[in-house]
Amino acid sequence: MELNWDFLNKLTEDFGDSYYLLDSNKFIKNYDEFLAEFQKIYPNTVIAYSYKTNYLPQLCSIVNEKGGYAEVVSKMEYDLAIKIGVSPSNIIVNGPLKTKEHLEHFLLNGSTVNVDSCRELELCKEIAKSNPDKILSVGLRCNFEINSTVSRFGFDVRDEEFIEKFKELKKIDNLIIKGIHCHFPDRNLESYSKRVDILISILDLLFKGDIPEFVDIGGGYFGKIDDFLAKQFNCNVPSYSDYADIIASRFKEYFKNLPENKKPKLILEPGTALVADTMKFIAKVIEIKNIQGKNIAMTTGSKFNMGLFGLNINLPINVYSEFKNEEYIKDIDISGYTCIEADYLFKNYSGVLNIGDYIAFDNIGSYSFVFKPPFICPNVPIIDYNDGNFKVVKRRETFEDIFKTYMFK
Ligand SMILES: Cc1ncc(COP(=O)(O)O)c(C=O)c1O
């Protein structure tokens, strides 16, 4: 995506002074590459795209058209998948809060639910009992030690009760335990290596040669990032093929004696890896101040537009100016428009910067607009810009959008 000041200014005239730019072709490329790296080694691999990371219907539809699954964690996300046209059997439901009513809806519709707790297991048993003519599909979210932080999701696989529960479930004819699942937020390779080893030991322990339909290793992979961003993480940033080498190769080896059509599906739940580098956030510089010796540039954007990712690190930026030979400024903090003191989009930028410039923040596609509260201002539009054409894929939010749920009397 080649940008310049004139183009960004034209978009500002049409759509307002801050907006997201999406490159949906890049998303397609990422999806294809990520899947290909795994399928080269383990052909029966499927992507279940993590809706929570970025549920832009445009992107979720691309995944569906490519035969990918939807990974959802709420009724809202489930309804979105259905609205997009995803077959219920291609929806995987995760997450720690599933009401009985919702569980019934997901299971009777034919989706797979990865059960997170004993409470959910009991509810699934009740639903199976009241619907003997229906076959229900479940997976078990497994919790094990991966680092010093204790994850709060799933079943502790070291707990005796876990095996007992598994045996109980196996006895229910119309409730099929189709697979095992895990997800952890760590993005480094060592963590994936551990996950694979432990999932394999769980397969040995629970299934004893009776192969399940899927093994779901979750999401959490790094996307493609440049050196500037990579240096801000305390680890080497693996490539798609590094992940595939660790994960797919181990499963290939473990299932080597099975014919190809009997091998379980390897399910991956990437969000960030596919979508982070497909969006930019554009904001305009409105004011430059010097306060007690500190340079501060205020923009039309906010850190709330950048989501979780932008909170602790400086995302890569590019500045687009109308005029050449602008002034070089050292150590300037780029701030947001809100009244929160800590609303900074970038700290200690050194470079050319002037009032009227546009700043493009990169790697903004994951956990960004989905996290934007209607705090002070409604959210900005999302524009898909590809091959010289642009299309609005989410319009600017209005006063009416925000206040239609409130009672005024
Ligand atoms: C169960 C599950 N799968 C997949 C993901 C996607 O993670 P990421 O966007 O880091 O790939 C998440 C994120 O929280 C998750 O909880």
Short mmCIF file of C-alpha atoms and ligand atoms in Angstrom, two decimals:
data_model
loop_
_atom_site.label_atom_id
_atom_site.label_comp_id
_atom_site.label_asym_id
_atom_site.label_seq_id
_atom_site.Cartn_x
_atom_site.Cartn_y
_atom_site.Cartn_z
CA MET A 1 0.00 0.00 0.00
CA GLU A 2 1.82 3.16 -1.26
CA LEU A 3 0.63 6.21 0.66
CA ASN A 4 1.24 9.93 0.31
CA TRP A 5 -0.10 13.13 1.91
CA ASP A 6 -2.45 14.00 -0.98
CA PHE A 7 -4.11 10.59 -0.90
CA LEU A 8 -4.53 10.61 2.90
CA ASN A 9 -5.84 14.15 2.80
CA LYS A 10 -8.41 13.17 0.16
CA LEU A 11 -9.57 10.31 2.41
CA THR A 12 -9.80 12.80 5.29
CA GLU A 13 -12.06 15.06 3.23
CA ASP A 14 -14.31 12.08 2.43
CA PHE A 15 -14.23 10.12 5.69
CA GLY A 16 -13.02 12.35 8.54
CA ASP A 17 -9.63 13.12 10.05
CA SER A 18 -8.78 9.66 11.39
CA TYR A 19 -9.55 6.20 10.02
CA TYR A 20 -8.26 2.67 9.65
CA LEU A 21 -6.87 1.44 6.32
CA LEU A 22 -7.25 -2.24 5.61
CA ASP A 23 -5.35 -4.28 3.02
CA SER A 24 -7.62 -7.30 2.55
CA ASN A 25 -5.33 -8.75 -0.16
CA LYS A 26 -2.58 -8.96 2.46
CA PHE A 27 -4.96 -10.85 4.74
CA ILE A 28 -5.64 -13.37 1.95
CA LYS A 29 -1.90 -13.74 1.38
CA ASN A 30 -1.22 -14.27 5.09
CA TYR A 31 -4.01 -16.84 5.36
CA ASP A 32 -2.74 -18.80 2.36
CA GLU A 33 0.90 -18.70 3.47
CA PHE A 34 0.21 -19.66 7.07
CA LEU A 35 -1.97 -22.60 6.08
CA ALA A 36 0.42 -23.73 3.32
CA GLU A 37 3.39 -23.89 5.72
CA PHE A 38 1.47 -26.32 7.94
CA GLN A 39 -0.21 -28.30 5.17
CA LYS A 40 3.20 -28.91 3.51
CA ILE A 41 4.05 -31.00 6.58
CA TYR A 42 0.66 -32.05 7.93
CA PRO A 43 -1.97 -31.90 5.14
CA ASN A 44 -4.98 -32.29 7.43
CA THR A 45 -4.55 -28.81 8.94
CA VAL A 46 -7.41 -26.32 9.23
CA ILE A 47 -7.46 -22.67 10.28
CA ALA A 48 -10.20 -21.62 12.71
CA TYR A 49 -9.85 -17.83 12.51
CA SER A 50 -10.12 -16.09 15.88
CA TYR A 51 -13.06 -13.68 15.51
CA LYS A 52 -12.28 -11.80 18.73
CA THR A 53 -8.96 -10.59 17.29
CA ASN A 54 -10.69 -8.71 14.46
CA TYR A 55 -14.25 -9.59 13.53
CA LEU A 56 -14.52 -7.45 10.44
CA PRO A 57 -17.23 -9.29 8.44
CA GLN A 58 -15.20 -8.69 5.26
CA LEU A 59 -12.31 -10.77 6.68
CA CYS A 60 -14.46 -13.43 8.33
CA SER A 61 -16.16 -13.98 4.94
CA ILE A 62 -12.79 -14.45 3.24
CA VAL A 63 -11.93 -17.19 5.76
CA ASN A 64 -15.27 -18.87 5.17
CA GLU A 65 -14.90 -18.74 1.39
CA LYS A 66 -11.50 -20.39 1.73
CA GLY A 67 -12.97 -23.24 3.76
CA GLY A 68 -11.58 -21.99 7.07
CA TYR A 69 -13.49 -22.30 10.33
CA ALA A 70 -14.71 -19.65 12.74
CA GLU A 71 -13.30 -19.64 16.29
CA VAL A 72 -15.80 -17.77 18.47
CA VAL A 73 -16.12 -17.08 22.19
CA SER A 74 -19.59 -15.56 22.56
CA LYS A 75 -23.12 -15.74 21.21
CA MET A 76 -22.46 -12.41 19.48
CA GLU A 77 -19.51 -13.84 17.56
CA TYR A 78 -21.44 -17.06 16.89
CA ASP A 79 -24.33 -15.08 15.40
CA LEU A 80 -21.88 -13.19 13.23
CA ALA A 81 -20.45 -16.43 11.85
CA ILE A 82 -23.97 -17.66 11.06
CA LYS A 83 -24.88 -14.34 9.42
CA ILE A 84 -21.78 -14.59 7.25
CA GLY A 85 -22.92 -18.02 6.13
CA VAL A 86 -20.48 -20.23 8.04
CA SER A 87 -21.83 -23.76 8.35
CA PRO A 88 -22.49 -24.51 12.07
CA SER A 89 -20.22 -27.54 11.79
CA ASN A 90 -17.37 -25.17 10.88
CA ILE A 91 -17.76 -23.13 14.06
CA ILE A 92 -15.63 -23.86 17.13
CA VAL A 93 -16.93 -22.34 20.33
CA ASN A 94 -14.38 -21.50 23.02
CA GLY A 95 -14.43 -19.16 26.00
CA PRO A 96 -15.10 -19.46 29.73
CA LEU A 97 -18.68 -18.19 29.84
CA LYS A 98 -21.33 -20.25 28.09
CA THR A 99 -24.88 -20.22 29.49
CA LYS A 100 -27.02 -23.36 29.30
CA GLU A 101 -29.23 -21.65 26.74
CA HIS A 102 -26.26 -20.76 24.55
CA LEU A 103 -24.63 -24.17 24.95
CA GLU A 104 -27.89 -25.79 23.87
CA HIS A 105 -28.01 -23.51 20.84
CA PHE A 106 -24.39 -24.22 19.78
CA LEU A 107 -24.52 -27.99 20.37
CA LEU A 108 -27.94 -28.69 18.88
CA ASN A 109 -26.96 -26.62 15.86
CA GLY A 110 -24.04 -29.01 15.23
CA SER A 111 -21.09 -26.81 16.26
CA THR A 112 -18.16 -28.06 18.33
CA VAL A 113 -17.88 -26.68 21.85
CA ASN A 114 -14.55 -26.80 23.64
CA VAL A 115 -15.68 -27.31 27.21
CA ASP A 116 -13.89 -25.09 29.71
CA SER A 117 -15.03 -26.32 33.15
CA CYS A 118 -16.86 -29.00 35.17
CA ARG A 119 -19.91 -26.70 35.27
CA GLU A 120 -20.03 -26.70 31.47
CA LEU A 121 -19.50 -30.47 31.36
CA GLU A 122 -22.50 -31.02 33.59
CA LEU A 123 -24.59 -28.74 31.35
CA CYS A 124 -23.46 -30.65 28.26
CA LYS A 125 -24.46 -33.92 29.95
CA GLU A 126 -27.93 -32.50 30.71
CA ILE A 127 -28.34 -31.29 27.13
CA ALA A 128 -27.26 -34.70 25.77
CA LYS A 129 -29.76 -36.44 28.05
CA SER A 130 -32.68 -34.23 27.02
CA ASN A 131 -31.83 -34.61 23.32
CA PRO A 132 -31.14 -38.34 22.83
CA ASP A 133 -31.78 -38.10 19.07
CA LYS A 134 -29.01 -35.50 18.61
CA ILE A 135 -25.27 -36.16 18.41
CA LEU A 136 -23.33 -33.48 20.28
CA SER A 137 -19.69 -32.62 19.57
CA VAL A 138 -17.34 -31.43 22.27
CA GLY A 139 -13.65 -30.91 22.83
CA LEU A 140 -11.83 -30.43 26.14
CA ARG A 141 -9.78 -27.33 26.81
CA CYS A 142 -6.65 -28.53 28.55
CA ASN A 143 -4.79 -26.45 31.10
CA PHE A 144 -1.18 -27.24 32.00
CA GLU A 145 1.95 -25.47 33.15
CA ILE A 146 3.56 -23.55 30.32
CA ASN A 147 5.34 -20.80 32.27
CA SER A 148 5.18 -19.27 35.74
CA THR A 149 1.74 -17.73 35.12
CA VAL A 150 -1.24 -19.93 35.98
CA SER A 151 -3.79 -19.90 33.17
CA ARG A 152 -7.40 -19.67 34.33
CA PHE A 153 -8.90 -21.54 31.38
CA GLY A 154 -9.83 -25.17 30.89
CA PHE A 155 -9.24 -28.33 32.96
CA ASP A 156 -6.11 -28.93 34.96
CA VAL A 157 -4.91 -32.08 33.20
CA ARG A 158 -2.89 -33.18 36.25
CA ASP A 159 -6.04 -33.36 38.33
CA GLU A 160 -7.35 -36.92 38.85
CA GLU A 161 -10.86 -35.55 38.39
CA PHE A 162 -10.05 -34.68 34.78
CA ILE A 163 -9.57 -38.35 33.82
CA GLU A 164 -12.64 -39.38 35.82
CA LYS A 165 -14.74 -36.75 34.02
CA PHE A 166 -13.39 -37.93 30.69
CA LYS A 167 -14.36 -41.54 31.45
CA GLU A 168 -17.87 -40.44 32.50
CA LEU A 169 -18.37 -38.51 29.30
CA LYS A 170 -17.19 -41.43 27.15
CA LYS A 171 -20.15 -43.41 28.47
CA ILE A 172 -22.70 -40.97 26.99
CA ASP A 173 -23.65 -42.34 23.58
CA ASN A 174 -24.77 -39.11 21.95
CA LEU A 175 -21.97 -36.92 23.31
CA ILE A 176 -18.78 -37.34 21.30
CA ILE A 177 -15.45 -36.08 22.64
CA LYS A 178 -14.02 -35.10 19.31
CA GLY A 179 -10.73 -33.65 20.46
CA ILE A 180 -8.53 -31.70 22.81
CA HIS A 181 -7.74 -28.02 22.80
CA CYS A 182 -5.35 -25.58 24.41
CA HIS A 183 -4.53 -21.93 24.01
CA PHE A 184 -1.91 -19.76 25.73
CA PRO A 185 -0.95 -16.19 24.94
CA ASP A 186 2.83 -16.79 24.73
CA ARG A 187 4.06 -16.36 21.19
CA ASN A 188 7.55 -17.88 21.43
CA LEU A 189 8.55 -21.18 19.83
CA GLU A 190 9.59 -22.84 23.08
CA SER A 191 6.07 -22.43 24.36
CA TYR A 192 4.63 -24.17 21.28
CA SER A 193 7.15 -26.95 21.59
CA LYS A 194 5.97 -27.53 25.18
CA ARG A 195 2.31 -27.41 24.15
CA VAL A 196 2.81 -30.06 21.48
CA ASP A 197 4.67 -32.36 23.87
CA ILE A 198 1.98 -32.03 26.53
CA LEU A 199 -0.92 -32.42 24.09
CA ILE A 200 0.72 -35.60 22.80
CA SER A 201 1.06 -36.92 26.34
CA ILE A 202 -2.66 -36.14 26.89
CA LEU A 203 -3.53 -38.05 23.71
CA ASP A 204 -1.59 -41.01 25.11
CA LEU A 205 -3.28 -40.72 28.46
CA LEU A 206 -6.90 -40.24 27.34
CA PHE A 207 -7.32 -41.82 23.97
CA LYS A 208 -4.82 -44.71 24.17
CA GLY A 209 -4.65 -45.27 20.43
CA ASP A 210 -8.33 -44.45 19.92
CA ILE A 211 -7.59 -41.41 17.77
CA PRO A 212 -9.76 -38.28 18.25
CA GLU A 213 -11.10 -36.23 15.35
CA PHE A 214 -9.03 -33.13 16.11
CA VAL A 215 -6.20 -31.66 18.06
CA ASP A 216 -6.60 -27.89 18.44
CA ILE A 217 -3.44 -26.07 19.46
CA GLY A 218 -5.04 -22.62 19.69
CA GLY A 219 -3.74 -19.25 18.54
CA GLY A 220 -1.15 -16.78 19.77
CA TYR A 221 1.35 -16.81 16.88
CA PHE A 222 3.33 -13.72 15.98
CA GLY A 223 2.43 -12.07 12.70
CA LYS A 224 4.94 -10.55 10.31
CA ILE A 225 6.65 -7.65 12.03
CA ASP A 226 9.57 -5.42 11.16
CA ASP A 227 12.83 -5.10 13.14
CA PHE A 228 11.67 -1.94 14.91
CA LEU A 229 8.75 -3.82 16.45
CA ALA A 230 10.58 -7.14 16.87
CA LYS A 231 13.25 -5.48 19.06
CA GLN A 232 10.53 -4.45 21.54
CA PHE A 233 9.71 -8.11 22.29
CA ASN A 234 11.98 -10.12 24.55
CA CYS A 235 12.32 -13.08 22.20
CA ASN A 236 13.12 -14.05 18.65
CA VAL A 237 10.09 -13.60 16.44
CA PRO A 238 9.35 -16.90 14.67
CA SER A 239 8.16 -17.05 11.07
CA TYR A 240 5.11 -19.00 9.93
CA SER A 241 7.39 -21.82 8.82
CA ASP A 242 9.21 -21.89 12.19
CA TYR A 243 5.86 -22.54 13.88
CA ALA A 244 4.93 -25.19 11.31
CA ASP A 245 8.29 -26.94 11.76
CA ILE A 246 7.74 -27.25 15.49
CA ILE A 247 4.03 -28.06 15.53
CA ALA A 248 3.14 -29.87 12.31
CA SER A 249 6.32 -31.97 12.23
CA ARG A 250 5.74 -33.33 15.74
CA PHE A 251 2.15 -34.33 14.94
CA LYS A 252 3.26 -35.81 11.63
CA GLU A 253 5.75 -37.98 13.50
CA TYR A 254 3.27 -38.94 16.23
CA PHE A 255 0.58 -40.02 13.76
CA LYS A 256 3.01 -41.50 11.21
CA ASN A 257 1.51 -44.99 11.34
CA LEU A 258 -1.96 -43.82 10.45
CA PRO A 259 -3.15 -43.53 6.86
CA GLU A 260 -3.59 -39.92 5.75
CA ASN A 261 -7.41 -40.06 5.92
CA LYS A 262 -7.36 -41.36 9.52
CA LYS A 263 -5.09 -38.65 10.91
CA PRO A 264 -6.88 -36.15 13.17
CA LYS A 265 -7.42 -32.63 12.00
CA LEU A 266 -4.80 -30.24 13.31
CA ILE A 267 -6.73 -27.06 14.14
CA LEU A 268 -4.93 -23.72 14.44
CA GLU A 269 -6.66 -20.63 15.80
CA PRO A 270 -4.59 -17.70 14.61
CA GLY A 271 -5.88 -14.15 14.85
CA THR A 272 -2.90 -11.82 15.21
CA ALA A 273 -0.66 -13.81 12.84
CA LEU A 274 -3.09 -13.27 9.96
CA VAL A 275 -4.50 -9.86 10.63
CA ALA A 276 -2.10 -7.63 12.61
CA ASP A 277 -0.11 -6.33 9.64
CA THR A 278 -3.15 -5.87 7.39
CA MET A 279 -4.35 -2.62 8.99
CA LYS A 280 -2.96 0.84 9.61
CA PHE A 281 -4.44 3.62 11.70
CA ILE A 282 -4.21 7.13 10.25
CA ALA A 283 -4.28 10.26 12.42
CA LYS A 284 -3.54 13.92 11.65
CA VAL A 285 -1.21 16.18 13.64
CA ILE A 286 -3.32 19.08 14.95
CA GLU A 287 -1.00 20.84 17.36
CA ILE A 288 2.62 20.86 18.49
CA LYS A 289 3.46 22.18 21.95
CA ASN A 290 6.53 22.47 24.10
CA ILE A 291 5.71 22.09 27.78
CA GLN A 292 8.51 22.32 30.35
CA GLY A 293 10.97 21.44 27.63
CA LYS A 294 9.00 18.42 26.37
CA ASN A 295 7.79 18.35 22.77
CA ILE A 296 4.23 17.03 22.40
CA ALA A 297 2.25 16.59 19.18
CA MET A 298 -1.51 16.18 19.52
CA THR A 299 -3.33 14.13 16.91
CA THR A 300 -6.87 13.26 15.87
CA GLY A 301 -6.31 9.66 17.06
CA SER A 302 -6.17 8.05 20.49
CA LYS A 303 -4.42 5.07 22.03
CA PHE A 304 -7.94 3.69 22.43
CA ASN A 305 -7.98 3.30 18.64
CA MET A 306 -4.85 1.17 18.83
CA GLY A 307 -6.22 -1.48 21.20
CA LEU A 308 -4.17 -3.58 23.59
CA PHE A 309 -1.13 -3.82 21.42
CA GLY A 310 -0.43 -0.13 21.35
CA LEU A 311 -0.59 0.26 25.10
CA ASN A 312 2.96 -0.75 26.00
CA ILE A 313 4.97 -0.46 22.84
CA ASN A 314 5.63 1.95 20.02
CA LEU A 315 4.12 0.59 16.82
CA PRO A 316 6.04 1.35 13.61
CA ILE A 317 5.01 4.69 12.13
CA ASN A 318 5.40 6.65 8.90
CA VAL A 319 4.86 10.37 8.64
CA TYR A 320 3.40 11.93 5.47
CA SER A 321 3.96 15.66 4.96
CA GLU A 322 2.47 18.13 2.53
CA PHE A 323 5.69 20.08 2.18
CA LYS A 324 9.31 19.01 1.77
CA ASN A 325 12.12 20.14 4.10
CA GLU A 326 10.07 20.17 7.26
CA GLU A 327 11.61 20.63 10.65
CA TYR A 328 13.31 17.72 12.40
CA ILE A 329 12.08 17.30 15.96
CA LYS A 330 13.78 15.21 18.64
CA ASP A 331 12.04 13.08 21.28
CA ILE A 332 8.50 14.22 20.66
CA ASP A 333 5.60 12.37 22.30
CA ILE A 334 2.62 11.85 19.99
CA SER A 335 -0.58 12.20 21.95
CA GLY A 336 -4.27 11.42 21.54
CA TYR A 337 -7.30 13.68 21.62
CA THR A 338 -8.82 12.29 24.83
CA CYS A 339 -8.57 13.86 28.29
CA ILE A 340 -6.59 10.92 29.68
CA GLU A 341 -3.08 12.07 30.63
CA ALA A 342 -1.57 8.78 29.50
CA ASP A 343 -3.15 8.92 26.04
CA TYR A 344 0.02 8.71 23.98
CA LEU A 345 0.18 6.83 20.68
CA PHE A 346 3.96 6.96 20.43
CA LYS A 347 6.67 8.02 22.87
CA ASN A 348 9.93 9.75 21.96
CA TYR A 349 9.62 10.00 18.20
CA SER A 350 12.51 11.72 16.49
CA GLY A 351 12.07 12.86 12.92
CA VAL A 352 10.30 15.30 10.69
CA LEU A 353 6.92 16.33 12.06
CA ASN A 354 4.64 19.30 11.47
CA ILE A 355 1.07 20.40 12.03
CA GLY A 356 -1.06 19.01 9.18
CA ASP A 357 1.07 15.88 8.69
CA TYR A 358 -0.58 12.45 8.65
CA ILE A 359 0.85 9.64 10.75
CA ALA A 360 0.23 6.04 9.71
CA PHE A 361 0.56 3.56 12.60
CA ASP A 362 1.32 0.03 11.38
CA ASN A 363 0.39 -3.41 12.69
CA ILE A 364 -2.92 -2.20 14.00
CA GLY A 365 -5.13 -5.09 12.82
CA SER A 366 -5.36 -7.15 16.00
CA TYR A 367 -7.37 -6.19 19.11
CA SER A 368 -7.74 -2.58 17.90
CA PHE A 369 -11.15 -1.35 16.74
CA VAL A 370 -12.83 -4.32 18.49
CA PHE A 371 -11.52 -2.83 21.75
CA LYS A 372 -12.41 0.82 21.04
CA PRO A 373 -14.89 2.12 23.62
CA PRO A 374 -17.23 5.00 22.72
CA PHE A 375 -15.14 7.05 25.10
CA ILE A 376 -15.40 10.75 24.21
CA CYS A 377 -15.89 10.05 20.47
CA PRO A 378 -17.54 7.30 18.39
CA ASN A 379 -15.28 5.03 16.38
CA VAL A 380 -13.77 5.92 13.01
CA PRO A 381 -14.36 4.19 9.66
CA ILE A 382 -12.42 1.29 8.18
CA ILE A 383 -11.49 1.58 4.53
CA ASP A 384 -10.27 -1.34 2.46
CA TYR A 385 -7.61 0.00 0.11
CA ASN A 386 -6.29 -2.34 -2.57
CA ASP A 387 -4.82 -1.88 -6.03
CA GLY A 388 -5.76 1.81 -6.13
CA ASN A 389 -9.40 1.21 -5.17
CA PHE A 390 -11.03 1.83 -1.84
CA LYS A 391 -14.22 0.63 -0.22
CA VAL A 392 -15.70 1.48 3.18
CA VAL A 393 -16.04 -1.77 5.14
CA LYS A 394 -17.18 -0.10 8.37
CA ARG A 395 -18.66 3.37 8.28
CA ARG A 396 -17.89 6.08 10.82
CA GLU A 397 -20.02 5.66 13.95
CA THR A 398 -22.50 8.40 14.72
CA PHE A 399 -24.10 10.02 17.75
CA GLU A 400 -27.23 7.94 17.00
CA ASP A 401 -25.23 4.66 16.95
CA ILE A 402 -23.91 5.33 20.43
CA PHE A 403 -27.01 6.74 22.12
CA LYS A 404 -29.72 4.51 20.71
CA THR A 405 -29.40 2.10 23.65
CA TYR A 406 -29.93 4.82 26.29
CA MET A 407 -33.27 6.03 27.67
CA PHE A 408 -33.56 9.80 27.50
CA LYS A 409 -36.52 10.20 29.88
C1 LIG B 1 -8.93 -19.58 22.55
C2 LIG B 1 -8.24 -18.56 21.71
N1 LIG B 1 -7.89 -18.89 20.45
C3 LIG B 1 -7.25 -18.01 19.66
C4 LIG B 1 -6.93 -16.74 20.10
C5 LIG B 1 -6.23 -15.80 19.15
O1 LIG B 1 -5.04 -15.31 19.63
P1 LIG B 1 -4.08 -14.45 18.70
O2 LIG B 1 -4.88 -13.29 18.17
O3 LIG B 1 -3.01 -14.03 19.61
O4 LIG B 1 -3.62 -15.36 17.61
C6 LIG B 1 -7.26 -16.37 21.41
C7 LIG B 1 -6.93 -15.05 21.95
O5 LIG B 1 -7.16 -14.70 23.08
C8 LIG B 1 -7.95 -17.30 22.24
O6 LIG B 1 -8.31 -17.00 23.50
#
